[in-house]
Coordinates of C-alpha atoms and ligand atoms in Angstrom, one line a residue:
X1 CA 109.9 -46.8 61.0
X2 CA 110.7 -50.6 60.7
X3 CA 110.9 -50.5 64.6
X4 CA 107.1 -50.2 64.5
X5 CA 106.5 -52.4 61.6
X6 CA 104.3 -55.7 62.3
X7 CA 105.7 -58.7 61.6
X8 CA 104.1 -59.8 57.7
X9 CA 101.5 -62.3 58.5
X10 CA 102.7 -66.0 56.5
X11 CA 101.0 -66.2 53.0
X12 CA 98.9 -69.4 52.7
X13 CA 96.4 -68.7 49.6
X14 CA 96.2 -67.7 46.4
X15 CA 94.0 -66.2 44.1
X16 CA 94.3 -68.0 40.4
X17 CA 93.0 -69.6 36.9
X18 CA 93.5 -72.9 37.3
X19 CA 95.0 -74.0 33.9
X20 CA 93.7 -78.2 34.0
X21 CA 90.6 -78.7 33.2
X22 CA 89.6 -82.4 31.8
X23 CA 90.0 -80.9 28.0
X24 CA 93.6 -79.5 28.6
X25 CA 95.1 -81.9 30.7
X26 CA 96.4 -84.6 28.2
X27 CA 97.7 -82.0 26.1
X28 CA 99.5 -80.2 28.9
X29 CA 100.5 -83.5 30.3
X30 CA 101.8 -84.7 26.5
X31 CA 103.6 -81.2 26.2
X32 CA 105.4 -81.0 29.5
X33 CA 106.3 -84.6 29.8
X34 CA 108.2 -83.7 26.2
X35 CA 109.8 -80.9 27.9
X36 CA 111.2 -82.6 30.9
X37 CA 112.1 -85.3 29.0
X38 CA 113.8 -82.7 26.4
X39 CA 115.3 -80.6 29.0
X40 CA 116.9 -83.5 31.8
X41 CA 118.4 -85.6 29.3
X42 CA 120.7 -82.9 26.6
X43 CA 120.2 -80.0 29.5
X44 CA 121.1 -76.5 29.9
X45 CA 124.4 -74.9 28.7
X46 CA 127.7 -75.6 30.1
X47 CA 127.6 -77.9 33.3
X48 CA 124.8 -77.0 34.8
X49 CA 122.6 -79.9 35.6
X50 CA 118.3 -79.6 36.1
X51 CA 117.4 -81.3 39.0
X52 CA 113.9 -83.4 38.1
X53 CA 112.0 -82.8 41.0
X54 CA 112.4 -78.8 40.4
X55 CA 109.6 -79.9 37.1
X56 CA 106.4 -78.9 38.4
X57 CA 103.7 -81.5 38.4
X58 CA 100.6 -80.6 35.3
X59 CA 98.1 -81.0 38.0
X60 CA 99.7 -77.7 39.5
X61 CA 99.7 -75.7 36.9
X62 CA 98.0 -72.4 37.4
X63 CA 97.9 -68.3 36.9
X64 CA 98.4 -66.5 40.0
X65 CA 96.3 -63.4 40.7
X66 CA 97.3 -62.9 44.2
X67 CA 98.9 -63.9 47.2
X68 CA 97.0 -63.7 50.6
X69 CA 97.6 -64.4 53.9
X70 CA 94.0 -65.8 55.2
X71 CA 95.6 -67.5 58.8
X72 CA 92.7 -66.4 60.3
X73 CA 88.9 -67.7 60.0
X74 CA 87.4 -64.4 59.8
X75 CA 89.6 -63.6 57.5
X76 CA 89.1 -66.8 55.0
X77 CA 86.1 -66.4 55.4
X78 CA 85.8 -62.8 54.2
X79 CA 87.8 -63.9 51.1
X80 CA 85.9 -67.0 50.2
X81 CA 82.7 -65.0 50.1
X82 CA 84.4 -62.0 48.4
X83 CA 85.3 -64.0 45.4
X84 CA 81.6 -65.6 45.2
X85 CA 80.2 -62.0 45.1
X86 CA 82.3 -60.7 42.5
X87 CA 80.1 -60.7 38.8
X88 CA 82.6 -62.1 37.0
X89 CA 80.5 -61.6 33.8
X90 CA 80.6 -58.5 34.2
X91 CA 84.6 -58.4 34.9
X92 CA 84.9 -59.8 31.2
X93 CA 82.9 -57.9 29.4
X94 CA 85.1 -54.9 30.7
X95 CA 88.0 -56.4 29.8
X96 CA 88.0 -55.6 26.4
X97 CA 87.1 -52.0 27.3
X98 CA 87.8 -49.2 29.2
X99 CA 87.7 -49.7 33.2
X100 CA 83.9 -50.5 34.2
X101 CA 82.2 -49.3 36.6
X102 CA 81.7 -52.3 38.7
X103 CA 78.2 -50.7 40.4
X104 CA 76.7 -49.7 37.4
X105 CA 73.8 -51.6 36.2
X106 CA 74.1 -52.4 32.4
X107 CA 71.1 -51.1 30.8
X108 CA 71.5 -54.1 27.8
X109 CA 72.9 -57.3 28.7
X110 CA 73.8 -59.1 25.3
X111 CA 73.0 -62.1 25.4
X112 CA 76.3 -64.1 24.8
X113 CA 80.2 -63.8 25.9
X114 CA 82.7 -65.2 24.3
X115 CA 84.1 -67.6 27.0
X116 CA 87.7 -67.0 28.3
X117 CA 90.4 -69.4 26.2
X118 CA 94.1 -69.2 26.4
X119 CA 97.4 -70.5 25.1
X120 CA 100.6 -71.5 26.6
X121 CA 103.4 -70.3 24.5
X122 CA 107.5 -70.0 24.7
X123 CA 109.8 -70.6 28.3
X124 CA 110.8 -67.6 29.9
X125 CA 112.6 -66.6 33.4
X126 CA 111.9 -63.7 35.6
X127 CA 115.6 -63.7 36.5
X128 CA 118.5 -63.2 34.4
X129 CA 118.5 -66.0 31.7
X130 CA 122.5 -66.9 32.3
X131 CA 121.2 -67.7 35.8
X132 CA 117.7 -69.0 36.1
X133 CA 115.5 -70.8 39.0
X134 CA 111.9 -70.7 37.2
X135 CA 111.1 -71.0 33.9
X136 CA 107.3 -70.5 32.8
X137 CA 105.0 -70.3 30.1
X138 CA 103.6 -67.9 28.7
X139 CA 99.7 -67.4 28.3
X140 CA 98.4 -66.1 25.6
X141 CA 94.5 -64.5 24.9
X142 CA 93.4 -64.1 21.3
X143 CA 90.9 -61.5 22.6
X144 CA 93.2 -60.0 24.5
X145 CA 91.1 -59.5 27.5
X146 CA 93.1 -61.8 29.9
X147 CA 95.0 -59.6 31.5
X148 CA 92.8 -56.9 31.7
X149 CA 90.1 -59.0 33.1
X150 CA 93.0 -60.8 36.0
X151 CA 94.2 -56.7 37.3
X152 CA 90.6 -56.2 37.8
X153 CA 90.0 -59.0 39.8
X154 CA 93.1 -58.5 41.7
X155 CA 92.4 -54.7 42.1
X156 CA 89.2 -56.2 43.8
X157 CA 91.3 -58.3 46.3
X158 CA 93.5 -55.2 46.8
X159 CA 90.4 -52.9 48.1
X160 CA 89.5 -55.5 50.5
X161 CA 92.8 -56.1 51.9
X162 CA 92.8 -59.5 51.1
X163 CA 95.3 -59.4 48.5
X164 CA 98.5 -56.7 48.9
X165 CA 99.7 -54.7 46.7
X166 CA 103.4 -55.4 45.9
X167 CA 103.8 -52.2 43.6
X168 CA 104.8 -54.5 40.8
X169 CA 102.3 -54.8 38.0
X170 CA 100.6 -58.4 37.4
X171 CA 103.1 -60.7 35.6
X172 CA 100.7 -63.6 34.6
X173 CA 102.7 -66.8 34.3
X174 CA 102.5 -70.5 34.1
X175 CA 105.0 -71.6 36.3
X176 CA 107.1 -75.0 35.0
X177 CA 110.0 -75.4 36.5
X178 CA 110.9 -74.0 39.6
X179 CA 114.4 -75.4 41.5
X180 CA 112.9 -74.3 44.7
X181 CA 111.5 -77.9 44.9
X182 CA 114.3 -79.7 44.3
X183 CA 116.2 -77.4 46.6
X184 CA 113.9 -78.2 49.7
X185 CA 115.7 -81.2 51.9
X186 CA 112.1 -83.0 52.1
X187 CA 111.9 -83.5 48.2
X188 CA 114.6 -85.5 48.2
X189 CA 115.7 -85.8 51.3
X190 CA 119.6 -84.6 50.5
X191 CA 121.2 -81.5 50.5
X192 CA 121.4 -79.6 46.6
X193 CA 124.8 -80.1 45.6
X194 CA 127.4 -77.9 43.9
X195 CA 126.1 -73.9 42.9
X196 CA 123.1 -74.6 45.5
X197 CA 125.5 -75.7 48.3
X198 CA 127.0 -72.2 48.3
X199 CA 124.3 -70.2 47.1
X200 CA 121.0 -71.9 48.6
X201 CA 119.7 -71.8 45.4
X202 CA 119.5 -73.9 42.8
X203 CA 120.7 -71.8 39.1
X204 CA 121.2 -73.1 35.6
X205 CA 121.8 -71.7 32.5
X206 CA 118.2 -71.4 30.4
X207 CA 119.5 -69.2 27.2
X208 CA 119.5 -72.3 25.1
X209 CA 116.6 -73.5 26.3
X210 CA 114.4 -70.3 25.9
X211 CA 115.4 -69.6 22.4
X212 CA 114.9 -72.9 21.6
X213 CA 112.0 -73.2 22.7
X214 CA 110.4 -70.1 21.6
X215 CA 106.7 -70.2 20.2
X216 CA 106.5 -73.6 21.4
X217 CA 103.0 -74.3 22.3
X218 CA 102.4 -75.9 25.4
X219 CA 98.5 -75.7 25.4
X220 CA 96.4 -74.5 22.5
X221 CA 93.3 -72.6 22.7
X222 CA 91.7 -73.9 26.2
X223 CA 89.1 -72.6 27.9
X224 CA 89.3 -71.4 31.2
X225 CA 86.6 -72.9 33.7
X226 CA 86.9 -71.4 37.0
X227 CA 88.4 -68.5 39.0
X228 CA 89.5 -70.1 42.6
X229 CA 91.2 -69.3 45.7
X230 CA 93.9 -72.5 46.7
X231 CA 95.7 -73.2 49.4
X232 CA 99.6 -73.1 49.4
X233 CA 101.3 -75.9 49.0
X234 CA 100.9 -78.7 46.5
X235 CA 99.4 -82.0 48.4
X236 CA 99.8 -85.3 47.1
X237 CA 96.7 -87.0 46.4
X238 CA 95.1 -89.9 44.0
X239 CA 93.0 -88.8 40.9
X240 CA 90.0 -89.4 41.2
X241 CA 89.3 -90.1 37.5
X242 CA 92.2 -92.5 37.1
X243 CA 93.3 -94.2 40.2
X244 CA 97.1 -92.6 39.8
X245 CA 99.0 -90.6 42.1
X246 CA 99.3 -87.0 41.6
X247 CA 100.1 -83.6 43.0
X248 CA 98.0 -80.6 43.5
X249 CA 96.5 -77.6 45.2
X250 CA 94.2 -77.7 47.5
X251 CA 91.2 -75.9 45.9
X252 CA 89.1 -74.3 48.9
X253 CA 86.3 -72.4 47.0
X254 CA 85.9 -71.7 43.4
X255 CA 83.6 -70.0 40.8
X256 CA 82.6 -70.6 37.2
X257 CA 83.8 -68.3 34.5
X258 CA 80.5 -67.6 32.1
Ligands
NAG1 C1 109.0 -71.2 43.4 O1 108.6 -72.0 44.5 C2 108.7 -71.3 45.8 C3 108.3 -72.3 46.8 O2 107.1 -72.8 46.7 C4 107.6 -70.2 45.7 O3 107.7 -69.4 46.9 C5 107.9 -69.2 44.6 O4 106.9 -68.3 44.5 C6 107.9 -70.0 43.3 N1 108.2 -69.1 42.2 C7 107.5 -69.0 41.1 C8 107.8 -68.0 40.1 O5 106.5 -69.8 40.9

């Protein structure tokens, strides 16, 4: 049936938790900038070498939900207003619990919820550790209602058709390092040498790196402000706050987190 199949439209948003927020960023910033700084100068095992750029910028860091592809206007537009309707207070105080019933009117409110705070914790790969491209953090919810709350948001996406449905089940990841970047031509404007020569990819080995770094805590106990929908693609920009140059997604709409 692939004859008939429709060419995939390009993904250009995503669905996420945005992980910087102006209390975690100089902890984030303090934590990775050890981590880079640990990791480029005694490197992996053997003679594998970590290409800097392939370090993602803390501005970046995020937990993706979903993946869209929202090309069209009508489409966006659908999304953006999707993700204002969704009762997100609601979302959280099913987390905990068994699947809600997302029409039902709660007879009791109570009064407060305990807001959303998570840790980053430990480096891990999705790939075989002997030959890794991304490393990522891991987050970590105290009340446990984190990942819960995230496959009920993206079920929402999914029923729309705004987010697809991979088959895979959510793997909810801060992503760190990622030689994709450093691969690219543009980032540094030569071709990846050695293993990503013949391979297009850059690999290294992380085995020494993940057990070393294993309940390492990258950010402790932050609270998560928003749920937003970004644009792919990281876009250099100047902070506002500080007057320095620094890399980021594009957010296009995003809601507060009670
Ligand atoms: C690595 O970067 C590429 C290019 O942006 C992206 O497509 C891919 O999803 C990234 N992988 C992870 C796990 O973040």
């Amino acid at each position: 049936m692939s004859r008939t199949k429709q060419p995939r439209a390009p993904l250009t948003h995503f669905l996420c938790l945005p992980l910087v927020t102006l209390e975690s960023r100089p902890q984030l910033q303090a934590s990775l900038q050890q981590f880079s700084a640990d990791i480029l100068t005694s490197g992996p095992d053997g003679q594998d070498v970590i290409p800097e750029k392939a370090i993602r910028p803390v501005d970046t860091l995020h937990l993706t939900i979903g993946v869209m592809s929202l090309g069209e206007p009508e489409k966006l537009e659908r999304a953006l207003r999707h993700l204002e309707s969704i009762d997100l207070r609601n979302l959280l105080q099913a987390a905990p619990t068994a699947k809600p019933d997302l029409d039902a009117v709660p007879f009791q409110v109570p009064a407060e919820i305990v807001p959303l705070a998570l840790s980053l914790e430990s480096v891990a790969t999705m790939h075989p550790p002997a030959s890794a491209s991304v490393l990522y953090s891991t987050p970590v919810d105290t009340t446990n209602r984190l990942g819960f709350f995230c496959q009920l948001l993206r079920d929402s996406f999914q029923k729309e058709g705004l987010v697809e449905d991979d088959g895979r089940p959510l793997l909810l990841h801060a992503t760190i390092l990622n030689t994709t970047y450093a691969s690219e031509r543009g980032a540094n404007n030569r071709k990846p040498k050695g293993k990503a020569r013949r391979t297009g990819k850059i690999t290294f080995d992380a085995r020494e790196i993940i057990s070393r770094y294993e309940g390492f805590v990258f950010l402790k106990d932050s609270r998560i402000e928003n749920v937003a929908i970004c644009r792919m693609g990281a876009k250099r920009t100047v902070d506002e706050e500080t007057g320095s140059a620094i890399e980021k997604y594009e957010v296009v709409r995003e809601v507060s987190l009670p």
